[in-house]
PDB file of C-alpha atoms in Angstrom:
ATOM      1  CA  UNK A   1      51.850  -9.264  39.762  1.00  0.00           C
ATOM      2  CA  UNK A   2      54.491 -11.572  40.527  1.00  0.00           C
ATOM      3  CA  UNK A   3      51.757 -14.726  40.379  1.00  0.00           C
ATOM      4  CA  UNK A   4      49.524 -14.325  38.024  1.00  0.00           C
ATOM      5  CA  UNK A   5      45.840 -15.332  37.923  1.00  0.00           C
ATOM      6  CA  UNK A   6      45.477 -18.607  36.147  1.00  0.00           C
ATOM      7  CA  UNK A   7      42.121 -19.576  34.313  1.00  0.00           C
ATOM      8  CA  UNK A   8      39.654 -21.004  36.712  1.00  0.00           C
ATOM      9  CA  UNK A   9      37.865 -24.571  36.122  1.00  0.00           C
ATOM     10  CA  UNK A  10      34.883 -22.989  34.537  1.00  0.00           C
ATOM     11  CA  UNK A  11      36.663 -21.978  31.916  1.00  0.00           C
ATOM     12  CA  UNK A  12      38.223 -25.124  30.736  1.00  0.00           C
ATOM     13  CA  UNK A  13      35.352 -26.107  28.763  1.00  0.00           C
ATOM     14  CA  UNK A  14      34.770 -23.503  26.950  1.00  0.00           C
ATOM     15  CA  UNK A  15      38.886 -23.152  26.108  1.00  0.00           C
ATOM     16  CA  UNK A  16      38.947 -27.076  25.089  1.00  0.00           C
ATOM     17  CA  UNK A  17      35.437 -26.328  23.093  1.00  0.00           C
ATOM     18  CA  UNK A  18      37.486 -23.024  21.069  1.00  0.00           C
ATOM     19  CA  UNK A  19      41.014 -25.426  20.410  1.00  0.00           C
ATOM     20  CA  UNK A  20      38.912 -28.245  18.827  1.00  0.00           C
ATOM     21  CA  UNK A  21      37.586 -25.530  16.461  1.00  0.00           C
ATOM     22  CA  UNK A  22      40.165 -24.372  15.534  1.00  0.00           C
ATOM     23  CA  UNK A  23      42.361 -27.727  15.126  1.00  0.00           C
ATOM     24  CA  UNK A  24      38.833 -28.670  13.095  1.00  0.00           C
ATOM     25  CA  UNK A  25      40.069 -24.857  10.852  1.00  0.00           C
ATOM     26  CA  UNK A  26      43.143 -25.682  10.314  1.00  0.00           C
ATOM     27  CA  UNK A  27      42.443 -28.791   8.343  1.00  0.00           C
ATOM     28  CA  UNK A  28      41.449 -25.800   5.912  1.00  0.00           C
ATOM     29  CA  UNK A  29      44.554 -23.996   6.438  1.00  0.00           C
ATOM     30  CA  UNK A  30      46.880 -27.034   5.535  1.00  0.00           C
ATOM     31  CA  UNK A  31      44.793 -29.415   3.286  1.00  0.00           C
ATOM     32  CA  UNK A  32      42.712 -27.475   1.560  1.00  0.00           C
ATOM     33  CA  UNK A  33      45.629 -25.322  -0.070  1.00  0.00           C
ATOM     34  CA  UNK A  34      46.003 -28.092  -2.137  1.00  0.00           C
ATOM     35  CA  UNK A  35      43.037 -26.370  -4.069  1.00  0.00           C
ATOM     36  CA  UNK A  36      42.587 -29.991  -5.571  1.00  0.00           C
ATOM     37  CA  UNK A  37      42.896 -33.405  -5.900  1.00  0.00           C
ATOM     38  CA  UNK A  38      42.516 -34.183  -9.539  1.00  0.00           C
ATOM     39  CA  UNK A  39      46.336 -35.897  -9.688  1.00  0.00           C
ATOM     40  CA  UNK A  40      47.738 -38.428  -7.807  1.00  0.00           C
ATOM     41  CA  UNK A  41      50.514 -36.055  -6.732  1.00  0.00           C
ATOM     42  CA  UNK A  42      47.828 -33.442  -5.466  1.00  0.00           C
ATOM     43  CA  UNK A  43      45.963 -36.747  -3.338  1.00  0.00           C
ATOM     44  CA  UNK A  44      49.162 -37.521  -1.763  1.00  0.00           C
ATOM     45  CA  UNK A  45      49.768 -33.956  -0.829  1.00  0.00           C
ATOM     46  CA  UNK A  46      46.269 -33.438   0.377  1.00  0.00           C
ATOM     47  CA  UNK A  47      46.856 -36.440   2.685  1.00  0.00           C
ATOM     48  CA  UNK A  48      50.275 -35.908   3.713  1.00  0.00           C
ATOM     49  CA  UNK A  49      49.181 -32.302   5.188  1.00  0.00           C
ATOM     50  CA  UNK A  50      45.794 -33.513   7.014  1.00  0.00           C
ATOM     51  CA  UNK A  51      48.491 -36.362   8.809  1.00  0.00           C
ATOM     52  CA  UNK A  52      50.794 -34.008   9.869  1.00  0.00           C
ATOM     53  CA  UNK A  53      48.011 -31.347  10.673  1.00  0.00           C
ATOM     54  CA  UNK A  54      46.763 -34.236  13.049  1.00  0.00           C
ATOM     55  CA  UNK A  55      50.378 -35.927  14.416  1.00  0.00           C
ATOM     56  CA  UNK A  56      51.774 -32.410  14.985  1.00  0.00           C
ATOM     57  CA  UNK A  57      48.950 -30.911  17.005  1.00  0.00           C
ATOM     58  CA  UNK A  58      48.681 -34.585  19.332  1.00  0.00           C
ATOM     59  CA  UNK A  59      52.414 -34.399  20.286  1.00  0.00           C
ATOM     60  CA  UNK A  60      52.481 -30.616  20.865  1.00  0.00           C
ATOM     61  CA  UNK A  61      49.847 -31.191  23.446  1.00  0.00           C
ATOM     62  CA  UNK A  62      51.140 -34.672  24.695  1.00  0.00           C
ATOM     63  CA  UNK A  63      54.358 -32.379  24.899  1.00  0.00           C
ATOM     64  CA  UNK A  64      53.065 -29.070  27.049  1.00  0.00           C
ATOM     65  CA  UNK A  65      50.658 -31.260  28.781  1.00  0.00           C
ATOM     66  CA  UNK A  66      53.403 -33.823  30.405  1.00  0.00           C
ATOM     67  CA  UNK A  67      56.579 -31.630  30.654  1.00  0.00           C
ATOM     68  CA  UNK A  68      54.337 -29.228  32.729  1.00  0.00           C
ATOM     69  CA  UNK A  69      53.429 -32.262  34.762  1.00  0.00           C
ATOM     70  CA  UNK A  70      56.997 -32.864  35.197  1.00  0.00           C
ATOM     71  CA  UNK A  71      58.393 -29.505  36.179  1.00  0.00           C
ATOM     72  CA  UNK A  72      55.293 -28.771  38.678  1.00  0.00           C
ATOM     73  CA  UNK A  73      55.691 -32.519  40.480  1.00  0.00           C
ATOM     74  CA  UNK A  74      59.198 -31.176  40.444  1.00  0.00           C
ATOM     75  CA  UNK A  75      59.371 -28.307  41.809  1.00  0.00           C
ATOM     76  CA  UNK A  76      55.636 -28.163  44.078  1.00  0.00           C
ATOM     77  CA  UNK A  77      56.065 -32.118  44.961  1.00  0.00           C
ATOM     78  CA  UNK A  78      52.649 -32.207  43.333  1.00  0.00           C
ATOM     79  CA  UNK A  79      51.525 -33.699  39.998  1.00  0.00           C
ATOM     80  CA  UNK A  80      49.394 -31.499  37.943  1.00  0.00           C
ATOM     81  CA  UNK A  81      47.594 -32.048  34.726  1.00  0.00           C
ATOM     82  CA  UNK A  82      46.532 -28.487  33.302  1.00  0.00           C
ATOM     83  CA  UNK A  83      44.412 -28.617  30.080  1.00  0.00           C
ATOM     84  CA  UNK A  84      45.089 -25.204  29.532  1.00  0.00           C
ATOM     85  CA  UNK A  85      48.852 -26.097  28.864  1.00  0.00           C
ATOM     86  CA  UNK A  86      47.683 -28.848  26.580  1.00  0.00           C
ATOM     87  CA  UNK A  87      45.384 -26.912  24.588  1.00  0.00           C
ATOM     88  CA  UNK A  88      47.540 -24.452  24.002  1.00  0.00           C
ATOM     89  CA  UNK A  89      50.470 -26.922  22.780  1.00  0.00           C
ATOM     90  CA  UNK A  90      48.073 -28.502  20.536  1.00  0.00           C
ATOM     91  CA  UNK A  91      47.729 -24.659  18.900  1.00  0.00           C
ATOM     92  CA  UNK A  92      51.222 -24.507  18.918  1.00  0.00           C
ATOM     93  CA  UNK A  93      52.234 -27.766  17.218  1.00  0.00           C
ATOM     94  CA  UNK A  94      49.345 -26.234  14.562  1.00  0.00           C
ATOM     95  CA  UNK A  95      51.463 -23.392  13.944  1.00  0.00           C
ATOM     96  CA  UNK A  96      54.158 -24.993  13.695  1.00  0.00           C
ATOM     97  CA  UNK A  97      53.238 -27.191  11.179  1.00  0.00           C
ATOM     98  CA  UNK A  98      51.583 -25.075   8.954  1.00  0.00           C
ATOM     99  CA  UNK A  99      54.679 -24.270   6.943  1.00  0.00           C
ATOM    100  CA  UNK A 100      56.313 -27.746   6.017  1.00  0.00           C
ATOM    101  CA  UNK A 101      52.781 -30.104   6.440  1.00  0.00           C
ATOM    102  CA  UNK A 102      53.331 -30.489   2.779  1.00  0.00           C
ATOM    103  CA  UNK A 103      56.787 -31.214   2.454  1.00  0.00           C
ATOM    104  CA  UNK A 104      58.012 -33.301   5.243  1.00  0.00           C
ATOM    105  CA  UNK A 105      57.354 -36.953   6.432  1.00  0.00           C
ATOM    106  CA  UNK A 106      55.077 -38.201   9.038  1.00  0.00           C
ATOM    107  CA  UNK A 107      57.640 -38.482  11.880  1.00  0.00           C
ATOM    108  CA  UNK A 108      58.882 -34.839  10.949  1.00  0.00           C
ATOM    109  CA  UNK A 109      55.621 -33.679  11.421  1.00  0.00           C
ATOM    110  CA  UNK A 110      55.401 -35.348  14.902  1.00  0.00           C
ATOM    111  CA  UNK A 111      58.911 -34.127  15.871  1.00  0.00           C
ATOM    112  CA  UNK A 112      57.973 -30.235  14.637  1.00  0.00           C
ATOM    113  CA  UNK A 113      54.839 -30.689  17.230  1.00  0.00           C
ATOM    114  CA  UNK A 114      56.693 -32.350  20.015  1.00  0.00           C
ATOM    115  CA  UNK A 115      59.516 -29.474  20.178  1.00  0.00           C
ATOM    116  CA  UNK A 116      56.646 -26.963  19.654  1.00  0.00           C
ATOM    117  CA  UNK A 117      55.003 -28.161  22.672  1.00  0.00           C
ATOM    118  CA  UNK A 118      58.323 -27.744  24.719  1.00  0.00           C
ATOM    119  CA  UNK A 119      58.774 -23.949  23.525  1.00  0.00           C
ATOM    120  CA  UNK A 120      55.286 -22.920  24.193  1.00  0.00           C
ATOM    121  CA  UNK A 121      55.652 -23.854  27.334  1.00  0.00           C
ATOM    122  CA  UNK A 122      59.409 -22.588  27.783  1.00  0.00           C
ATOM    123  CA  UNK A 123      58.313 -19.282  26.562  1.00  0.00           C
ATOM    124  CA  UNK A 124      54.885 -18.960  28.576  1.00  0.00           C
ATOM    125  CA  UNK A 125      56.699 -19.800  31.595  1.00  0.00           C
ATOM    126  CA  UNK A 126      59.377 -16.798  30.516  1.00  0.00           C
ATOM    127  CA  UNK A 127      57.293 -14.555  30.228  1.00  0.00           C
ATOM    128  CA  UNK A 128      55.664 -14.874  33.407  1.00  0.00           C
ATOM    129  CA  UNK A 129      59.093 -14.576  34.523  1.00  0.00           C
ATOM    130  CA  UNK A 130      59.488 -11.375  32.438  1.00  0.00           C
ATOM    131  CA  UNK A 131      56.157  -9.598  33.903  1.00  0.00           C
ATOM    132  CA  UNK A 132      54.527  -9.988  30.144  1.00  0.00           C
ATOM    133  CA  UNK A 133      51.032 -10.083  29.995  1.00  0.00           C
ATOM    134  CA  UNK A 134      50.164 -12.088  27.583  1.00  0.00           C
ATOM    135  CA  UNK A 135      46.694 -13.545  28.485  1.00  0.00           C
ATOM    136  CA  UNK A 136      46.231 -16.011  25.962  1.00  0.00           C
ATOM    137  CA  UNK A 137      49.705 -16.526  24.966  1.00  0.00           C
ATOM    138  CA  UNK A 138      49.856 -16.094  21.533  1.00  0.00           C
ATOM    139  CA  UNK A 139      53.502 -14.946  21.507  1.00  0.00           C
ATOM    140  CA  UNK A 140      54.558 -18.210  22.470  1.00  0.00           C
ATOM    141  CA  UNK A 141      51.765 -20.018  20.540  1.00  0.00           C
ATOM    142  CA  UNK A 142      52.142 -17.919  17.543  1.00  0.00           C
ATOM    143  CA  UNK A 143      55.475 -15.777  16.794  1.00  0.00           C
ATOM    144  CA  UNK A 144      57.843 -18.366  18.849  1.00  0.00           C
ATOM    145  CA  UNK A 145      56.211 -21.570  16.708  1.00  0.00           C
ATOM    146  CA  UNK A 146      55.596 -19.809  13.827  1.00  0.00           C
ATOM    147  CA  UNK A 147      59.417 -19.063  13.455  1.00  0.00           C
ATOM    148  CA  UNK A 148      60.394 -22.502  15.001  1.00  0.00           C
ATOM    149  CA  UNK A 149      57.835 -23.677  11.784  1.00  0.00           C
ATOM    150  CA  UNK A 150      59.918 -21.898   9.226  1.00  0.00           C
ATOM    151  CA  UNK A 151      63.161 -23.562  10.651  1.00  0.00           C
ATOM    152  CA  UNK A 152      61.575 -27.229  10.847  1.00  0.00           C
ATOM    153  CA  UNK A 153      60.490 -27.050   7.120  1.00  0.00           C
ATOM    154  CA  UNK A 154      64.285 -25.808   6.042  1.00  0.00           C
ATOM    155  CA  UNK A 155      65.855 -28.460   8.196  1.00  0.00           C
ATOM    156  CA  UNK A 156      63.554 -31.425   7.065  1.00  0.00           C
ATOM    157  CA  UNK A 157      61.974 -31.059   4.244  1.00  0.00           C
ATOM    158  CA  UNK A 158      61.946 -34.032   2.409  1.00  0.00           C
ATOM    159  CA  UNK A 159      63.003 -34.765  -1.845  1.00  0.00           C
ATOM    160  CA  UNK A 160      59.953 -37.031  -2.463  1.00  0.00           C
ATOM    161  CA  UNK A 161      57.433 -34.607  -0.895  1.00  0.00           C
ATOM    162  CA  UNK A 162      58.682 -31.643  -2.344  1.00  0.00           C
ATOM    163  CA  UNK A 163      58.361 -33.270  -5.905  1.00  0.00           C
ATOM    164  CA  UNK A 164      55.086 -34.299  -5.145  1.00  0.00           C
ATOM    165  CA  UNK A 165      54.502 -30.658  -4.163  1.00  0.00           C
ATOM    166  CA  UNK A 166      56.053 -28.058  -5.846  1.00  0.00           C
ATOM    167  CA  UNK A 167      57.364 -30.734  -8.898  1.00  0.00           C
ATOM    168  CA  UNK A 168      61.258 -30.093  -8.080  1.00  0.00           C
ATOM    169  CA  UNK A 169      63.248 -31.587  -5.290  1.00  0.00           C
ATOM    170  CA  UNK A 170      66.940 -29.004  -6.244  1.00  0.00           C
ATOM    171  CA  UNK A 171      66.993 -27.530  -3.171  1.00  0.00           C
ATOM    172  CA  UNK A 172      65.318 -29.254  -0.062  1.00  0.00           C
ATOM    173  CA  UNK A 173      65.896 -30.024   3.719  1.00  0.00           C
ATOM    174  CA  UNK A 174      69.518 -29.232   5.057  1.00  0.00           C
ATOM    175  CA  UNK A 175      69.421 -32.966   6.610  1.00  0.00           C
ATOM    176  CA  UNK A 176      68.618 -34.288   3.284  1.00  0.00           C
ATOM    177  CA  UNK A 177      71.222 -32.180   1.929  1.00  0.00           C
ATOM    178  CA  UNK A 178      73.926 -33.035   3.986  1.00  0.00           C
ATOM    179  CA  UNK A 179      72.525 -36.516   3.431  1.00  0.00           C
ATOM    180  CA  UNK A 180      73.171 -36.120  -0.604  1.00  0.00           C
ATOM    181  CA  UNK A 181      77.223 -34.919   0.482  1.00  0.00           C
ATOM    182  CA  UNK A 182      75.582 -31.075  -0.871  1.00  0.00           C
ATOM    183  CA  UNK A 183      74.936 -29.381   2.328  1.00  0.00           C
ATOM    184  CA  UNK A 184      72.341 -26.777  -0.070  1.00  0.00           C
ATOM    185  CA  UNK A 185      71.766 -23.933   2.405  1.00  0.00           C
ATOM    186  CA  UNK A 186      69.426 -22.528   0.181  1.00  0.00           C
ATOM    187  CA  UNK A 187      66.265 -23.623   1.483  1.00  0.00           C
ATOM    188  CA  UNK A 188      66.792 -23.325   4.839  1.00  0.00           C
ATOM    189  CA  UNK A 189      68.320 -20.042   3.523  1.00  0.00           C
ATOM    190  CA  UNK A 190      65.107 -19.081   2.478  1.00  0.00           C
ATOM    191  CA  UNK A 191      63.233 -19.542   5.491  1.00  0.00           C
ATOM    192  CA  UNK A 192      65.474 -17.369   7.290  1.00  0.00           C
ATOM    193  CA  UNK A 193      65.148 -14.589   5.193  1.00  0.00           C
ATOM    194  CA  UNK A 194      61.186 -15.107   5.881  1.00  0.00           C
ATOM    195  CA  UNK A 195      61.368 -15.099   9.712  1.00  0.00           C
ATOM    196  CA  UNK A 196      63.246 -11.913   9.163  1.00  0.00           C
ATOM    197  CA  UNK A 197      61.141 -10.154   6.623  1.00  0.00           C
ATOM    198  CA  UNK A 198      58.371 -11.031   8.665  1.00  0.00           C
ATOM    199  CA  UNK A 199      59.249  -9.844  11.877  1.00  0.00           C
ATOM    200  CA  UNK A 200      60.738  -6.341   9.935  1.00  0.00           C
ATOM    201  CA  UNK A 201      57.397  -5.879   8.301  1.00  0.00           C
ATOM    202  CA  UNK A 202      54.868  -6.410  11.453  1.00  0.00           C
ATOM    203  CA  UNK A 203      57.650  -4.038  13.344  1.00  0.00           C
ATOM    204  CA  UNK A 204      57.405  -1.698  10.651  1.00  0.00           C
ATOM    205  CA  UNK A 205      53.306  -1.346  10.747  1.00  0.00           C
ATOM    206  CA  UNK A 206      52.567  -1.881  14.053  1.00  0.00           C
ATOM    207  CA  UNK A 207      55.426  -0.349  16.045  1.00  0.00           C
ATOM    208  CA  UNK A 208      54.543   3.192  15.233  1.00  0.00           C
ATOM    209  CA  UNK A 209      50.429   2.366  15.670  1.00  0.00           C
ATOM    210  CA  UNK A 210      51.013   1.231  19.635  1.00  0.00           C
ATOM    211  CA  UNK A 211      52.984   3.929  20.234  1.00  0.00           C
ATOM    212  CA  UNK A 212      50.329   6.231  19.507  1.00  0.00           C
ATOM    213  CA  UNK A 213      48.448   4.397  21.626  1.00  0.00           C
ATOM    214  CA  UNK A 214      50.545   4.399  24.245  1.00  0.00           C
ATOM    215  CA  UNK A 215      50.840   8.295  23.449  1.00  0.00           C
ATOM    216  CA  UNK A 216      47.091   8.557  23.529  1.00  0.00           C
ATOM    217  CA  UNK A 217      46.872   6.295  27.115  1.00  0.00           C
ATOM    218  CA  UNK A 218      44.990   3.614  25.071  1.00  0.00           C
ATOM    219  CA  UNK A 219      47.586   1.071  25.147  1.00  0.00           C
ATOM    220  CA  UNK A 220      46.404  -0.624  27.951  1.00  0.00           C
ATOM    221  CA  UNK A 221      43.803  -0.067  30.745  1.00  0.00           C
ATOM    222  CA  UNK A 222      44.774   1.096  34.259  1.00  0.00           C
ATOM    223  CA  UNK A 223      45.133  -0.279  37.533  1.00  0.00           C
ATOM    224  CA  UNK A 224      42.140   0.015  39.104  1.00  0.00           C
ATOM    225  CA  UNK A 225      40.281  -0.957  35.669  1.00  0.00           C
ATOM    226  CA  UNK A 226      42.549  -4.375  35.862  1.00  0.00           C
ATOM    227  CA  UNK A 227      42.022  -5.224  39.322  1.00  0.00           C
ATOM    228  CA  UNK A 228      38.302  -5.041  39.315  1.00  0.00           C
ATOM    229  CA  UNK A 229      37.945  -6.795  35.888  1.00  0.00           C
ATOM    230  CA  UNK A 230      37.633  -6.038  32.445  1.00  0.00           C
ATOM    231  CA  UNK A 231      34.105  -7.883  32.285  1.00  0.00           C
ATOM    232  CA  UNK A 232      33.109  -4.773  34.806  1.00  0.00           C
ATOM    233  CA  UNK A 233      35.032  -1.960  33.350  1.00  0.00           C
ATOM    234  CA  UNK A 234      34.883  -2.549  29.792  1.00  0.00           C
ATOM    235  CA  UNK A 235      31.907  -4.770  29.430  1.00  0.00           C
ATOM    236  CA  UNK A 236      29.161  -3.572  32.173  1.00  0.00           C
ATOM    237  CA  UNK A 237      28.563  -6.889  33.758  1.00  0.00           C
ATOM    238  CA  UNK A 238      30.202  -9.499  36.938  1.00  0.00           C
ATOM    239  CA  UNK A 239      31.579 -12.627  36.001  1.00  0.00           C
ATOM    240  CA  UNK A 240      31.445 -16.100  38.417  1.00  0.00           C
ATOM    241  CA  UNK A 241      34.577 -14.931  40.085  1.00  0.00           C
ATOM    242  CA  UNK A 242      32.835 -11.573  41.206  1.00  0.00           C
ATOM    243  CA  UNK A 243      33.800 -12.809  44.787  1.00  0.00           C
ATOM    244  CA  UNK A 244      37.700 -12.475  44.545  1.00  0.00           C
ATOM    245  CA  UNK A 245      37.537  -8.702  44.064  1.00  0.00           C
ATOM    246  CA  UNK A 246      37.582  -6.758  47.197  1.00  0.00           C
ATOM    247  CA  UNK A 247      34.292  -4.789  48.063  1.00  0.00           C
ATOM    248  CA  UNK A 248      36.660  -1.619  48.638  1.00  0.00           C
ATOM    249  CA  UNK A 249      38.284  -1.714  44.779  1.00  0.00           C
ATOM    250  CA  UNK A 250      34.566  -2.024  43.946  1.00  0.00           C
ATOM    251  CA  UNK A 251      33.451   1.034  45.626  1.00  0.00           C
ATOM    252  CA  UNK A 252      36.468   2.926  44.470  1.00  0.00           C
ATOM    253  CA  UNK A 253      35.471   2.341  40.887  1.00  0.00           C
ATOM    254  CA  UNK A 254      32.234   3.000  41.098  1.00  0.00           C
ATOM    255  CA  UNK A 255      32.999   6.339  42.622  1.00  0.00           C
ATOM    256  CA  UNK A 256      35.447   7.083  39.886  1.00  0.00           C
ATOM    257  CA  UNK A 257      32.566   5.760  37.397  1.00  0.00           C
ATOM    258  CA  UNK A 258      30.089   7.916  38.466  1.00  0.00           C
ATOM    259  CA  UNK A 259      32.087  11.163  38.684  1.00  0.00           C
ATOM    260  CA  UNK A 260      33.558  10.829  35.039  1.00  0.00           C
ATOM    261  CA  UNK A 261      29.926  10.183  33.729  1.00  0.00           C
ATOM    262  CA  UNK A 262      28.991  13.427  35.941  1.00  0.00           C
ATOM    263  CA  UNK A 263      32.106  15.406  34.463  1.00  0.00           C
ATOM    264  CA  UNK A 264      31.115  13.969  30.813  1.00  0.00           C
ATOM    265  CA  UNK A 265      27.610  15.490  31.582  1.00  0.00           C
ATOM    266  CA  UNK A 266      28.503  18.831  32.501  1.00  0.00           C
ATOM    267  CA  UNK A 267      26.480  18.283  35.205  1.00  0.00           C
ATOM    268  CA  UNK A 268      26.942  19.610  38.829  1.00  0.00           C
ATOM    269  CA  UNK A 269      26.263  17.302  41.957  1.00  0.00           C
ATOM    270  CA  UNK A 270      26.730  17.971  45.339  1.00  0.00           C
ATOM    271  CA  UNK A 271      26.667  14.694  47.720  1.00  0.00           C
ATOM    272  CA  UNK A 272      25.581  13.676  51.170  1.00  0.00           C
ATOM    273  CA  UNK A 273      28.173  11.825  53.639  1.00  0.00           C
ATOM    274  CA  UNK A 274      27.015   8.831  52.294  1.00  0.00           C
ATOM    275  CA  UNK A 275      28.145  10.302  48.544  1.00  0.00           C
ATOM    276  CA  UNK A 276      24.630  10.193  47.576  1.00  0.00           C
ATOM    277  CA  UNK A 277      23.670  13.011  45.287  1.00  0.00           C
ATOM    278  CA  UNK A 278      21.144  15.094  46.928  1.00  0.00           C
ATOM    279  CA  UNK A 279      20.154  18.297  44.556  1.00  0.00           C
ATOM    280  CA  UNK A 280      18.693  16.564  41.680  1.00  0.00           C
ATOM    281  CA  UNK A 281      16.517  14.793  40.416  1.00  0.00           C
ATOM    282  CA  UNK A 282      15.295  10.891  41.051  1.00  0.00           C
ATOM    283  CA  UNK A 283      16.124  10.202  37.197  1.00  0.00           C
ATOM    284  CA  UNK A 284      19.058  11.816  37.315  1.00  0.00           C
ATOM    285  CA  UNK A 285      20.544   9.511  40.103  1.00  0.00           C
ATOM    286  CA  UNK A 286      22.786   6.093  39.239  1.00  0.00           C
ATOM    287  CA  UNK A 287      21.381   2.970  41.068  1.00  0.00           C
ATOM    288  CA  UNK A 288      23.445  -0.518  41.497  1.00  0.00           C
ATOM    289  CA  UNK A 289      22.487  -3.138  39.288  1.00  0.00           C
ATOM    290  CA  UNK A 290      21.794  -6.004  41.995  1.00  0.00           C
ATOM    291  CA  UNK A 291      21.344  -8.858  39.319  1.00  0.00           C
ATOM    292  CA  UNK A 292      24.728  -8.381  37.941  1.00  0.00           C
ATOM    293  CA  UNK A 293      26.057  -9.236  41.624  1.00  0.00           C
ATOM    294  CA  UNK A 294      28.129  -5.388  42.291  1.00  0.00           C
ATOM    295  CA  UNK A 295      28.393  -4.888  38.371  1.00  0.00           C
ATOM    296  CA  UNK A 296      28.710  -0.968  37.285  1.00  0.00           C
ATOM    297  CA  UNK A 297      26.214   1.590  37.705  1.00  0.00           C
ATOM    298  CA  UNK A 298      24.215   2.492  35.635  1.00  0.00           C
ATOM    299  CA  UNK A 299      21.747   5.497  34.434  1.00  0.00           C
ATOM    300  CA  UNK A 300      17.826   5.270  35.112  1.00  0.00           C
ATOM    301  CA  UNK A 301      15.844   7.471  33.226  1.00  0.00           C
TER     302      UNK A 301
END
C-alpha cells in the first residue's frame, strides 16, 4: 500500500514499555562483557561502556524524534512528535554503539547515536518509499546501525581506551591516526572486512532457507490474510482496531475459513442461500465467536 498503517496510540505504551527493556539489556550487552572489575583498567572500561550505552541511546532518540518533527512540520505544515520514531532511534543508537562503547570517548559515543538516529529514520522512511515491509524496522534499526557501528569504532576509536581495553593502542581510530601523521588503515580495515563477512555469511544461510519458503508459499501470508489481520488469521482473535476492517473482507475470510477446514475434513456440505450448511449435524456446524467482536469461526462439538 502506498501509505502504510502506522501504530495506533494504544500501542505506544506497550512499545515505550519493550525499548526501556531492552535499553535496561543492553547494559548487559556492553558492560557486562567486561566479565570483571578486579583492575582499575577493567573499572574504567566497565564505566566507559555503561556512559556510552546511555549517551548513545539519548541522542539517537533526541535525533529520530526531532528530525521527524522537522521534516513532517515541513512538508504537512504540522508539527508532530511520534514516540515510535524515538523509540526506535534510541534502539538504533544501541546498536550502534555496541561495537566501539569500549573504545571510544564520551562525545564519540554521543556522535555514533546522534548519526544513528538520522539513518534509522533515513532508511525507515526509504523503505516505505521502496514498498518494504518491514513492520518493526529492524533493517534500519539493526543491519543499517549495526554496519554504521562497525565504521564509528574504526573511525574513532580512541589510544587511551583501547589500552585500557585490549592493553595495546598500535593500531586505533583512523582520526587518531591521521592525528599521529600514520594514517593506520588497519583498524578501520578490519571493520570492513567484518561488515562484509557478516553480510556474506547471513546471505549464505538464510538466502537459500527463504527461498524455500517462498517455494513452499510460506514466505509471507496472502492478501486477504493481511487485510483482515494477522491477530484474526494467524492468531484466532480481534484486536481494538477490529472496526477498520470492512465487514465484506470479513465475510470473505470466513467463507474461505470454513471451506478449507471442510476440505481438510473430507467432509461434504451442501449450503442454503444463506451458505448455511444444511445436511449435517448441529455439532458439526461453525458458529461466530461474538465475544471476540467478528473474530474466526470456530468448531463446536
Amino acid at each position: 500500500m502506498k501509505d502504510p498503517r502506522t501504530c495506533s496510540a494504544m500501542e505506544c505504551p506497550g512499545n515505550g514499555f519493550g525499548s526501556f527493556i531492552l535499553w535496561f539489556g543492553w547494559y548487559g550487552f556492553n558492560t557486562g562483557s567486561t566479565q570483571s572489575i578486579l583492575t582499575a583498567a577493567k573499572a574504567r572500561v566497565a564505566a566507559l561502556a555503561a556512559t556510552n550505552t546511555t549517551l548513545a541511546a539519548a541522542s539517537g532518540g533526541v535525533a529520530a524524534l526531532f528530525a521527524n518533527l522537522v521534516l513532517m512540520e515541513r512538508y504537512t505544515g504540522e508539527a508532530v512528535f511520534n514516540l515510535n520514531f524515538a523509540m526506535n532511534g534510541c534502539l538504533g543508537g544501541l546498536v550502534s554503539i555496541t561495537s566501539g562503547c569500549a573504545v571510544i570517548e564520551p562525545w564519540a559515543g554521543i556522535l555514533t547515536g546522534f548519526v544513528a538516529g538520522l539513518l534509522y529514520l533515513w532508511m525507515s522512511k526509504q523503505l516505505v518509499k521502496w514498498c518494504i515491509d518491514d513492520a518493526v524496522d529492524a533493517i534500519p534499526v539493526h543491519m543499517v546501525n549495526g554496519i554504521w557501528g562497525l565504521i564509528s569504532t574504526g573511525l574513532m576509536a580512541a589510544p587511551g581506551r583501547m589500552m585500557d581495553a585490549y592493553g595495546t593502542d598500535k593500531h586505533v581510530g583512523w582520526f587518531y591516526s591521521w592525528g599521529r601523521g600514520s594514517g593506520d588503515f588497519t583498524l578501520m580495515g578490519c571493520q570492513l572486512v567484518g561488515i562484509l563477512f557478516i553480510l556474506g555469511w547471513v546471505t549464505a544461510l538464510m538466502l537459500p532457507f527463504f527461498l524455500l519458503l517462498n517455494y513452499m508459499g510460506w514466505f509471507r501470508s496472502d492478501a486477504l490474510e493481511e487485510v483482515v489481520g494477522l491477530d484474526i488469521s494467524y492468531h484466532g482473535g480481534g484486536s481494538h482496531n477490529m472496526g477498520e476492517v470492512k465487514s465484506e473482507y470479513l465475510d470473505a475470510f470466513r467463507k474461505r475459513r470454513d471451506e478449507q477446514i471442510r476440505q481438510r475434513s473430507g467432509r461434504s456440505f451442501s449450503t442454503n442461500e444463506e451458505g448455511v450448511p444444511t445436511n449435517t449435524r448441529s455439532t458439526d456446524l461453525y458458529e461466530d465467536n461474538e465475544e471476540t467482536n467478528g473474530g474466526v469461526d470456530r468448531v463446536v462439538g
